[in-house]
Coordinates of C-alpha atoms in Angstrom, one line a residue:
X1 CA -20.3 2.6 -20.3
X2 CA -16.5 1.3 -21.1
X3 CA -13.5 3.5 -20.6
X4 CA -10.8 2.1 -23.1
X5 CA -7.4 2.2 -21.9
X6 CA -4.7 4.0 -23.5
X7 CA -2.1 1.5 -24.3
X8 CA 1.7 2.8 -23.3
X9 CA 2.8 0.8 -26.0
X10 CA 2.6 -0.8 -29.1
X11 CA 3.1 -4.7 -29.3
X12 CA 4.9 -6.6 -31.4
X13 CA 1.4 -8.0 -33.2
X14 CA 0.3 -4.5 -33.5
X15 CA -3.6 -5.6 -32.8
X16 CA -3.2 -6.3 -29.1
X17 CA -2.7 -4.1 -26.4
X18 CA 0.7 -4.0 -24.8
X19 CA 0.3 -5.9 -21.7
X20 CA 3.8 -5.8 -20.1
X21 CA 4.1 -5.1 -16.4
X22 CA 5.5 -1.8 -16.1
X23 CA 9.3 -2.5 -14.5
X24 CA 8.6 -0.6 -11.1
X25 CA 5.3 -3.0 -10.5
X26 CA 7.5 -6.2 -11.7
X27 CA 10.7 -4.8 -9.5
X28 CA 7.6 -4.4 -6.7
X29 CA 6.5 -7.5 -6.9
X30 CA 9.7 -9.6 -7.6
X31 CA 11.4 -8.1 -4.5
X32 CA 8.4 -8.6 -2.1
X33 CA 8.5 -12.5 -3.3
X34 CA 11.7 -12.9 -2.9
X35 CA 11.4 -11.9 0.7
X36 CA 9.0 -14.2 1.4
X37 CA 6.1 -11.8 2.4
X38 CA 2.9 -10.2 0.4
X39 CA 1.5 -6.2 0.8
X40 CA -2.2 -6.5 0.1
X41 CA -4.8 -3.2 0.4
X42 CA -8.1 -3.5 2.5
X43 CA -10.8 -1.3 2.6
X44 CA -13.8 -1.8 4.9
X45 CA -17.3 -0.5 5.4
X46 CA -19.6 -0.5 8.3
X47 CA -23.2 -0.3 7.9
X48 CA -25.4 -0.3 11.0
X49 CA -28.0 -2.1 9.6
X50 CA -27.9 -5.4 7.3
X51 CA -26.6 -5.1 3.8
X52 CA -28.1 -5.6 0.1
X53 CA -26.3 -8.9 -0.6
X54 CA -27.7 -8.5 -4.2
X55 CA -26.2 -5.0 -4.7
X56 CA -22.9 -6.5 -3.3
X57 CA -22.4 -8.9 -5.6
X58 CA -23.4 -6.4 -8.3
X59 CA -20.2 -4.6 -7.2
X60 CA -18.0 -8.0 -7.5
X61 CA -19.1 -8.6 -10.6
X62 CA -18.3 -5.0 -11.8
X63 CA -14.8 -5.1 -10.0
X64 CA -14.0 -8.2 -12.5
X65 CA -14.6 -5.8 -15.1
X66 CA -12.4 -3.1 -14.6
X67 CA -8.7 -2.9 -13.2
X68 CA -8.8 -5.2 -11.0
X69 CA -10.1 -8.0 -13.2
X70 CA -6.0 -8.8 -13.6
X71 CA -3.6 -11.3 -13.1
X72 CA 0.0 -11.5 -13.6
X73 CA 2.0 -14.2 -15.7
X74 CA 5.8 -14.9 -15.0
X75 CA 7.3 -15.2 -18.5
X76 CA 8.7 -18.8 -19.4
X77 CA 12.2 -16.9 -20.3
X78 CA 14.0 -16.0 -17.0
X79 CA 14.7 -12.8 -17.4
X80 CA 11.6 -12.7 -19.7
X81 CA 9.0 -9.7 -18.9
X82 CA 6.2 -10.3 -17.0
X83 CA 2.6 -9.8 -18.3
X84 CA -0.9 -9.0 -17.4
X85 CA -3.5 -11.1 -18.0
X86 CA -7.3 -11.3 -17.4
X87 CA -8.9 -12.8 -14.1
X88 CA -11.3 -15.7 -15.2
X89 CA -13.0 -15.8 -11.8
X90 CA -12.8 -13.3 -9.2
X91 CA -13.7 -15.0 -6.0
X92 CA -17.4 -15.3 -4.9
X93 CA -18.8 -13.3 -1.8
X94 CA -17.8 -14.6 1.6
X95 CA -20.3 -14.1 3.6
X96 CA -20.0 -15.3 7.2
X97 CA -23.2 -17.4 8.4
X98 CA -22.0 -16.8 12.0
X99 CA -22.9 -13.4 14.1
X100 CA -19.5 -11.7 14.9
X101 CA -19.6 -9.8 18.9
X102 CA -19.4 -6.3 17.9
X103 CA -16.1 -5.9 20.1
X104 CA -14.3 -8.4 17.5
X105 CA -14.7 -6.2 14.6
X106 CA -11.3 -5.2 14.1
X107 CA -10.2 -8.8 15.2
X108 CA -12.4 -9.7 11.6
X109 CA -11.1 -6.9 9.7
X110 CA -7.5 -8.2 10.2
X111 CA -8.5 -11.7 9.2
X112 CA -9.6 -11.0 6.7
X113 CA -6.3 -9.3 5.9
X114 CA -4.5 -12.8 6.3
X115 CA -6.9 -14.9 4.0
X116 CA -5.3 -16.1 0.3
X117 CA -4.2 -13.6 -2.0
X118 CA -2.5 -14.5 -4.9
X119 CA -1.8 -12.0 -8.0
X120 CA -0.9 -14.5 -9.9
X121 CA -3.0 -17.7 -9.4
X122 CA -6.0 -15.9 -7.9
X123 CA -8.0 -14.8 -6.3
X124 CA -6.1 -11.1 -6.8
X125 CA -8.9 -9.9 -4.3
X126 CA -12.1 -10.6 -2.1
X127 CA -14.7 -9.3 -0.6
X128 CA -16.0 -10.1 2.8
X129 CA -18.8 -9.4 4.7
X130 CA -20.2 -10.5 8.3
X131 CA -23.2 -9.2 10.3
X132 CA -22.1 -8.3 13.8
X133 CA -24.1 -8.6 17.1
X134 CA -25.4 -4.8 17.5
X135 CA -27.5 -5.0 14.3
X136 CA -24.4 -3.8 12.2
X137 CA -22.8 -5.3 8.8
X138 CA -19.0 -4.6 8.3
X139 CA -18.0 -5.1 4.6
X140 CA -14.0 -6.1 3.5
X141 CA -12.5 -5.8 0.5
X142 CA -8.9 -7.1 0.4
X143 CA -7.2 -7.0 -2.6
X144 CA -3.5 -7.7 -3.8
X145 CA -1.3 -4.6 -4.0
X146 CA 0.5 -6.3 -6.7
X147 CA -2.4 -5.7 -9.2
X148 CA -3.3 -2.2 -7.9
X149 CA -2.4 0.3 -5.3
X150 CA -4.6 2.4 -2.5
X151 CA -5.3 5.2 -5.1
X152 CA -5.8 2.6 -8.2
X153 CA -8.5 0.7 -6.0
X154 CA -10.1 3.8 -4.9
X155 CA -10.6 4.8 -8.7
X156 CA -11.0 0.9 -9.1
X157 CA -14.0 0.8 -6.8
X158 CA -15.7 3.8 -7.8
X159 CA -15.7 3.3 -11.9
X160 CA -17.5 -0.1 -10.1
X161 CA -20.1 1.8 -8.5
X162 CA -21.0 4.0 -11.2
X163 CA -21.3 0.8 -13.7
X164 CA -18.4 2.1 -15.3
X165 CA -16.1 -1.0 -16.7
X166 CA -12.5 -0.5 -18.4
X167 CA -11.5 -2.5 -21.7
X168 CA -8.0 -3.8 -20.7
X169 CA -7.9 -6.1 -23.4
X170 CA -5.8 -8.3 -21.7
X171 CA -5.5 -12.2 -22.9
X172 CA -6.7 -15.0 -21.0
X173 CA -4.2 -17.1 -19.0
X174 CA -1.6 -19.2 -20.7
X175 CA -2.9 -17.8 -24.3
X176 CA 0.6 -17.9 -25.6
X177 CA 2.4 -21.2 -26.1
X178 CA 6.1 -21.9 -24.4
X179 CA 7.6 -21.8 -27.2
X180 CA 5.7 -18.2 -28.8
X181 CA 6.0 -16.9 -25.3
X182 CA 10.1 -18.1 -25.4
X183 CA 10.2 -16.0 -28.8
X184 CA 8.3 -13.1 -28.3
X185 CA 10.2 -12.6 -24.7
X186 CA 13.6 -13.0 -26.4
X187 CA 13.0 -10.2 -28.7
X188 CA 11.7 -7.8 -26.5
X189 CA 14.6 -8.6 -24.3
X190 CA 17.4 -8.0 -27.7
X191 CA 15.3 -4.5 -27.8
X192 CA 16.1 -3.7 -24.5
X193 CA 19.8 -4.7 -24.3
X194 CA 20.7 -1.0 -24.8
X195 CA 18.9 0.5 -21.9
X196 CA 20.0 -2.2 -19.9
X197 CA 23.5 -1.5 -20.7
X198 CA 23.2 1.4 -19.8
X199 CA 21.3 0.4 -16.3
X200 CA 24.4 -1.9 -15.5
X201 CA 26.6 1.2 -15.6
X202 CA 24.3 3.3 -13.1
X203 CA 23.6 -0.1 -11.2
X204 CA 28.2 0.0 -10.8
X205 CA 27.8 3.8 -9.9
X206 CA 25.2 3.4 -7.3
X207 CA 26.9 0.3 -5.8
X208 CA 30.0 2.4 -5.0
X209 CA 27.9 5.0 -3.5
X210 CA 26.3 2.2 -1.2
X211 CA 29.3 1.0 -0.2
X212 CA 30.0 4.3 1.0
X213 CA 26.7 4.6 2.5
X214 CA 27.4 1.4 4.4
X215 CA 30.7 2.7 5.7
X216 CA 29.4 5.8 6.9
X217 CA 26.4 4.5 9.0
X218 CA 29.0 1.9 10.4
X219 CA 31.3 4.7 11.4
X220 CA 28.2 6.9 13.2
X221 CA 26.6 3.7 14.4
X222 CA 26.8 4.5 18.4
X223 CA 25.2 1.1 19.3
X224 CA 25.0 -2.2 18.4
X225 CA 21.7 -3.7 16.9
X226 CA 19.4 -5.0 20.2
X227 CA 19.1 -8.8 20.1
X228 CA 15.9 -10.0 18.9
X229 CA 13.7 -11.5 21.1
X230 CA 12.3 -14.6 21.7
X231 CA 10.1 -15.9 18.8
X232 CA 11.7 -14.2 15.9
X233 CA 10.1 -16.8 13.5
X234 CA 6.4 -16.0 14.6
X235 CA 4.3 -14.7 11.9
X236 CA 1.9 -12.0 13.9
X237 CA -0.6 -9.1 11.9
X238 CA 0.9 -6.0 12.9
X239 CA -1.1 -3.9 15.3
X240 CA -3.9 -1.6 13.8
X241 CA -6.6 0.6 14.9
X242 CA -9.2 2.7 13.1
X243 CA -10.2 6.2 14.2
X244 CA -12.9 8.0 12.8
X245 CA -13.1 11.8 13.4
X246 CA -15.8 14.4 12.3
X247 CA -14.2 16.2 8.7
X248 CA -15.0 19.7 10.0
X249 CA -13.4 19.4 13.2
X250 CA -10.5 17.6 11.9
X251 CA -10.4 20.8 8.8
X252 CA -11.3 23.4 11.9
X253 CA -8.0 21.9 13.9
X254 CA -5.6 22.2 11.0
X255 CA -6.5 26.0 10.1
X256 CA -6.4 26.9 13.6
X257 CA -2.9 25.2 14.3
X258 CA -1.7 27.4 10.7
X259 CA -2.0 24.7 8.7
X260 CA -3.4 22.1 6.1
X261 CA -5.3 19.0 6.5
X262 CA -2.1 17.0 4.9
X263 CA 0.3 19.2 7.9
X264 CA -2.4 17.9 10.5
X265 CA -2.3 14.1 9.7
X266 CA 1.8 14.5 9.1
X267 CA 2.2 15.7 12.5
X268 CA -0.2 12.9 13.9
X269 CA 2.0 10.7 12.7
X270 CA 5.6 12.4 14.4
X271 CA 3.7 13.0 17.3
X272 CA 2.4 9.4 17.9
X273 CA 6.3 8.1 16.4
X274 CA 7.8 10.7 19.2
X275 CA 5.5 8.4 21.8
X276 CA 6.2 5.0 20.4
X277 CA 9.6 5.9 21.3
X278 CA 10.7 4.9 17.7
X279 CA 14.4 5.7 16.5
X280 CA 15.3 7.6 13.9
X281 CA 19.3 7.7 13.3
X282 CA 20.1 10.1 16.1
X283 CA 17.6 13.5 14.9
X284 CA 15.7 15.1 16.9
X285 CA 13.4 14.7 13.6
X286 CA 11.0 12.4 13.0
X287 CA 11.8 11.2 9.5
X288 CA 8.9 10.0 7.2
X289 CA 7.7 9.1 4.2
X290 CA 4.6 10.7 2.3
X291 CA 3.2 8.8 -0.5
X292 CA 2.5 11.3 -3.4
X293 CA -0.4 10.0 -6.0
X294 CA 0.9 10.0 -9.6
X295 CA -2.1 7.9 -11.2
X296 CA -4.1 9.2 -14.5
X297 CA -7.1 8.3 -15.0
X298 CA -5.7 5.8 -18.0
X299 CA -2.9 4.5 -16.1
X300 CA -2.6 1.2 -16.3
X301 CA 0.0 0.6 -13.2
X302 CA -0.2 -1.4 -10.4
X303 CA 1.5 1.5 -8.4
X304 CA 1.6 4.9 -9.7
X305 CA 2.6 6.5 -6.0
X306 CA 6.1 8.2 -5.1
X307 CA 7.3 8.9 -2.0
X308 CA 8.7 12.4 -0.8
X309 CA 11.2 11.8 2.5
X310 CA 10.4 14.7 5.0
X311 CA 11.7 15.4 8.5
X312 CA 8.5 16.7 11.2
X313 CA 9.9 18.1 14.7
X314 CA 7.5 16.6 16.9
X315 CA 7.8 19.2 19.5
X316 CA 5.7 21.7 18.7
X317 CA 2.8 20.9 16.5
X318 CA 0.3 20.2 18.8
X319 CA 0.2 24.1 19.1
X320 CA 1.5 25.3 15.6
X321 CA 1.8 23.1 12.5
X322 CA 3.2 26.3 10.7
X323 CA 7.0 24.6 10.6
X324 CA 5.4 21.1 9.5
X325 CA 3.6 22.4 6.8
X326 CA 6.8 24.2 5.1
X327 CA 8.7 21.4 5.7
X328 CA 6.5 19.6 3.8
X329 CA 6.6 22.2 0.9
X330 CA 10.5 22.2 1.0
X331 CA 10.7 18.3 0.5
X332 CA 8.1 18.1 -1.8
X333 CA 10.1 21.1 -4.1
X334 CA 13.3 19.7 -3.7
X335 CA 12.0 15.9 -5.1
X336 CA 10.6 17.8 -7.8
X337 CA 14.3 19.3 -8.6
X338 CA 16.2 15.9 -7.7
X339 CA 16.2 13.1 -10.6
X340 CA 15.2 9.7 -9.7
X341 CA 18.3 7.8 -9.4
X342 CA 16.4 4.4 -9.1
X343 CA 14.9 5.3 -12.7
X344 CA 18.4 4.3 -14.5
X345 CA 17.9 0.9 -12.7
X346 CA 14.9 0.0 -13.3
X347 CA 15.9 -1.7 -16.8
X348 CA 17.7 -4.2 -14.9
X349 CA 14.2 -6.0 -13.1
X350 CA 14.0 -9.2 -15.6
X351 CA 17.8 -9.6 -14.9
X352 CA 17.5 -9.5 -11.3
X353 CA 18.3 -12.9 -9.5
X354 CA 16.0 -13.9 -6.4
X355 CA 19.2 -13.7 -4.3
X356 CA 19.8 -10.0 -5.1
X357 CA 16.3 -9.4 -4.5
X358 CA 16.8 -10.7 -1.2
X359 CA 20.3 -8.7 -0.6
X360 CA 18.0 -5.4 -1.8
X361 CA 15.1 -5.7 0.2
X362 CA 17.7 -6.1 3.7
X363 CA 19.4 -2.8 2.1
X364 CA 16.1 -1.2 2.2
X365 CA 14.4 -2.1 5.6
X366 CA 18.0 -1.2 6.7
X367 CA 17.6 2.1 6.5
X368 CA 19.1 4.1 9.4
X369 CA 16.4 7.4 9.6
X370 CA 13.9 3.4 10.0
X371 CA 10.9 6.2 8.6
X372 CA 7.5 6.4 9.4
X373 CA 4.8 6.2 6.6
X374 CA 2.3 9.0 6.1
X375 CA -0.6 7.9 3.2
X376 CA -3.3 10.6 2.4
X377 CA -5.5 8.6 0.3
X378 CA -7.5 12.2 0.2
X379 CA -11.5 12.4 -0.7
X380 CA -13.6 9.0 -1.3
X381 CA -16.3 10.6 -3.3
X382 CA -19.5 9.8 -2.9
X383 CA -19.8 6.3 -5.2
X384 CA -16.7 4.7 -2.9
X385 CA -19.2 4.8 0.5
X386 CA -21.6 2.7 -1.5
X387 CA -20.6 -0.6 -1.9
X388 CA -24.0 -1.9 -1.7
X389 CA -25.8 1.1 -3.6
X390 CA -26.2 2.6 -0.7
X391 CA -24.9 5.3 1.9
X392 CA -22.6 3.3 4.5
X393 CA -21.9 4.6 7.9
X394 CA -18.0 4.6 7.9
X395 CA -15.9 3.2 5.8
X396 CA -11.5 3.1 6.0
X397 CA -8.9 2.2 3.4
X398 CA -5.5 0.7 4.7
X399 CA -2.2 -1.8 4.0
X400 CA -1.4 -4.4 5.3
X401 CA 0.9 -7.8 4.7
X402 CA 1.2 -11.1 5.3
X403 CA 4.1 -13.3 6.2
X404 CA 5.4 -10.9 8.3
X405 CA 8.2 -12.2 11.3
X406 CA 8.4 -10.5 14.6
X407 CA 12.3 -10.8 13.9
X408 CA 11.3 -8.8 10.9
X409 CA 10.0 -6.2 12.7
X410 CA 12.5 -5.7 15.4
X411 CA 15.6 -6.1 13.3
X412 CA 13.9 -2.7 10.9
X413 CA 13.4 -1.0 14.1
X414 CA 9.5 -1.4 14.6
X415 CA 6.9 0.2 12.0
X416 CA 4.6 3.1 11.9
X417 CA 1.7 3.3 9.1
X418 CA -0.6 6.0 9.2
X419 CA -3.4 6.3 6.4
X420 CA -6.1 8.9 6.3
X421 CA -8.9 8.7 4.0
X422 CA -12.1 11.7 4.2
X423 CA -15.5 11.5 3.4
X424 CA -17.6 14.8 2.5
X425 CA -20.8 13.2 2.0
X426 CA -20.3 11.5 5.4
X427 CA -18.5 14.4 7.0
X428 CA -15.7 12.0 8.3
X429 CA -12.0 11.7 8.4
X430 CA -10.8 7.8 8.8
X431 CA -7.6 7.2 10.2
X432 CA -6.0 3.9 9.9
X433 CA -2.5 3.5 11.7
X434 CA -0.1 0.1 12.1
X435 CA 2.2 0.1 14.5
X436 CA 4.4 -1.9 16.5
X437 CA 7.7 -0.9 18.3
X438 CA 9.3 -4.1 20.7
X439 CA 8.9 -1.1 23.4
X440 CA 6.2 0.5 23.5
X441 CA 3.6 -1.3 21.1
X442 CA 3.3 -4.9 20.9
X443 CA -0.6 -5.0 20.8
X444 CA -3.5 -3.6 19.2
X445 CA -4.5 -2.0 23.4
X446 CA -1.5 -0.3 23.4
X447 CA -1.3 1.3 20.0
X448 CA -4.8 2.8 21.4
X449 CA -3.4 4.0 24.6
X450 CA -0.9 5.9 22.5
X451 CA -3.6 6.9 20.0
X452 CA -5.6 8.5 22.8
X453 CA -3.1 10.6 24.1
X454 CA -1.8 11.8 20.9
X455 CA -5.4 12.9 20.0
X456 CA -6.2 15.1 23.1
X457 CA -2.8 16.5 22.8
X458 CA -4.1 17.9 19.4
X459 CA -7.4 18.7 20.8
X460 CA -9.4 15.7 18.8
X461 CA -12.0 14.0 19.5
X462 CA -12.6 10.2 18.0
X463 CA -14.4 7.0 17.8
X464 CA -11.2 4.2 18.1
X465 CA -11.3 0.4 16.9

């Protein structure tokens, strides 16, 4: 069975699907390589018993034929559009001949994290698997979040599953010549000029705004920024653990507390902030960011997510999540009534040197509220806990990057991730959360330690890797 795509646009040959990067994934991807660093996705499953090899490479092969089966192509013009183009050869199974000790599982999973991912050259993604010492088989599939996002891949992997494959209609690699490529790119760029005209106006009202941002955080800034420590230059993976909770206990908690299920993991995440000791610009608040899913089911986006900025008093919601929840509501009305400033800017993306990129991204990471991140990837379905064709044990989605600088870290004030992703079929919540604060959480025991007691305090019980 094929779903066909619903083109945004029409291209210039009329016949071929329009296979321009949308300007928020090229603006994504330009500013993360310009920084030097790359966001990729992981999901992982954990069977207690060996896996169907076979079936799992049935699932590859079916992931090559849907969204992520992708590539991206730079245009030869600099300040050209990028393109999508088909993958010729996702990468073949790794499957580690060596038995892993059970205890190293999540020492794998993040290795996996830090293999080669490339959206460009390939391989966008891979999938992993090793058999562990306790009879058990854990199952990764890393994947660049350049060609799709946590949503995208969970629709990705399930259309996989059910033998469902997408006709993108993208061209092979290097189909266009330099000098068609040159051409075609230099007339889409004449049609834009007016939109970008007017983005270079917004782009000269937002910059006076910064600039009056910038003063005013000086102004309230009551210290100076700590010295870095030691080792600023070291690459390190970001401490993660997984917890895995029963679904009906987790539900049970929220109503009892007066809330939702998307209250209960917001406060998880401002409680276990409050205990990393994290800082956010002075306010008693813990300030945060939830990712809100905007994907259709013919949505062709690398990331169709927007975030809603929301401030959780930590105080009281391991006994009432009541003032969490309409907080939530408030922030998520008031986006709705706010226009997207960023939207005016967006036009500028091809015209954006690397330098600016660079200037942007330190902008962003120096945010003074420094916010926490709140994901609810919501319900897997029952294809998504498959992988192999059949029923898996547990199974998490998460984020993660590479290239990432302990300097980096401490000069944006540490980092909380928290992702939750349920399971009916297996009545189970999984909770993935990153974390590291110069402070408090340096290592993967720690970020546990924390974990545990933010738990209890909500009166949860778990399974932690």
């Amino acid at each position: 069975m094929t779903i066909q795509d619903r083109p945004a646009r029409a291209s210039h040959e009329g016949a071929r699907p329009d296979n321009r990067l949308d300007l928020m994934d090229q603006a994504f991807y330009a500013g993360h390589r310009a920084a030097g660093q790359k966001e990729v996705m992981q999901v992982g499953w954990l069977y207690k018993h060996e896996v169907d090899l076979k079936g799992l490479e049935h699932f590859r092969d079916a992931l090559g034929q849907g969204m992520m089966g992708r590539l991206i192509e730079r245009s030869p013009l600099p300040f050209g559009r990028w393109r999508w183009v088909s993958d010729p050869a996702p990468a073949p199974l790794d499957i580690a001949v060596t038995i892993r000790p059970r205890a190293e599982l999540d020492d794998w999973f993040d290795e996996r994290t830090q293999l080669p991912i490339d959206p460009e050259s390939g391989p966008g993604w891979r999938i992993s698997v090793v058999p562990l010492s306790d009879g058990s088989t854990a199952v990764s599939l890393v994947l660049s979040h350049y060609v799709i996002d946590g949503i995208g891949a969970a629709v990705a992997v399930t259309e996989a599953l059910m033998g469902l494959t997408r006709d993108l209609g993208y061209p092979p690699p290097k189909s266009r010549s330099r000098l068609n490529a040159l051409a075609e790119d230099t007339r889409q760029a004449v049609h834009d000029a007016p939109a970008v005209g007017r983005a270079v106006l917004a782009a000269l009202k937002e910059a006076r705004r910064r600039q009056q941002d910038v003063v005013h955080t000086q102004a309230q800034a009551a210290l100076p920024p700590p010295p870095l420590t030691s080792g600023a230059d070291d690459t390190i993976i970001v401490p993660s653990i997984w917890i895995r909770i029963r679904l009906d206990e987790w539900n049970d908690r929220a109503k009892a507390l007066g809330g939702t299920a998307s209250a209960l993991a917001a406060a998880f995440t401002a409680r276990l902030d409050r205990h990393m000791g994290r800082q956010h610009g002075g306010s008693d608040d813990v300030k945060m960011l939830l990712t809100v899913n905007t994907r259709t089911m013919d949505d062709a986006r690398a990331v169709a997510v927007s975030f809603v900025r929301v401030g959780i008093d930590p105080t009281g919601v391991t006994a009432d999540l009541s003032e969490a929840r309409a907080a939530i509501k408030q922030a998520l009305t008031s986006t709705q009534d706010t226009p997207d400033e960023s939207a005016g800017l967006v036009a500028l993306t091809p015209f954006t040197p690397k330098r600016a990129w660079q200037h942007l991204i330190d902008y962003a990471v120096s945010d003074p509220d420094q916010p926490a991140v709140c994901s609810n990837l919501g319900d897997t379905g029952p294809a998504a806990i498959r992988p192999d064709g059949t029923l898996c044990n547990s199974m998490f989605a998460r984020g993660a990057s590479q290239n990432v600088t302990r300097g980096w870290l401490e000069r944006t004030g540490g980092l909380l991730q928290v992702f939750v992703g349920t399971s009916t079929e297996i009545n189970q919540v999984g909770v993935c959360v990153r974390g590291y604060h110069s402070d408090s959480v340096t290592s993967r025991s720690q970020l546990r330690e924390l974990a545990v007691v933010t738990l209890a305090e909500f009166g949860l019980t778990a399974d932690i890797d």
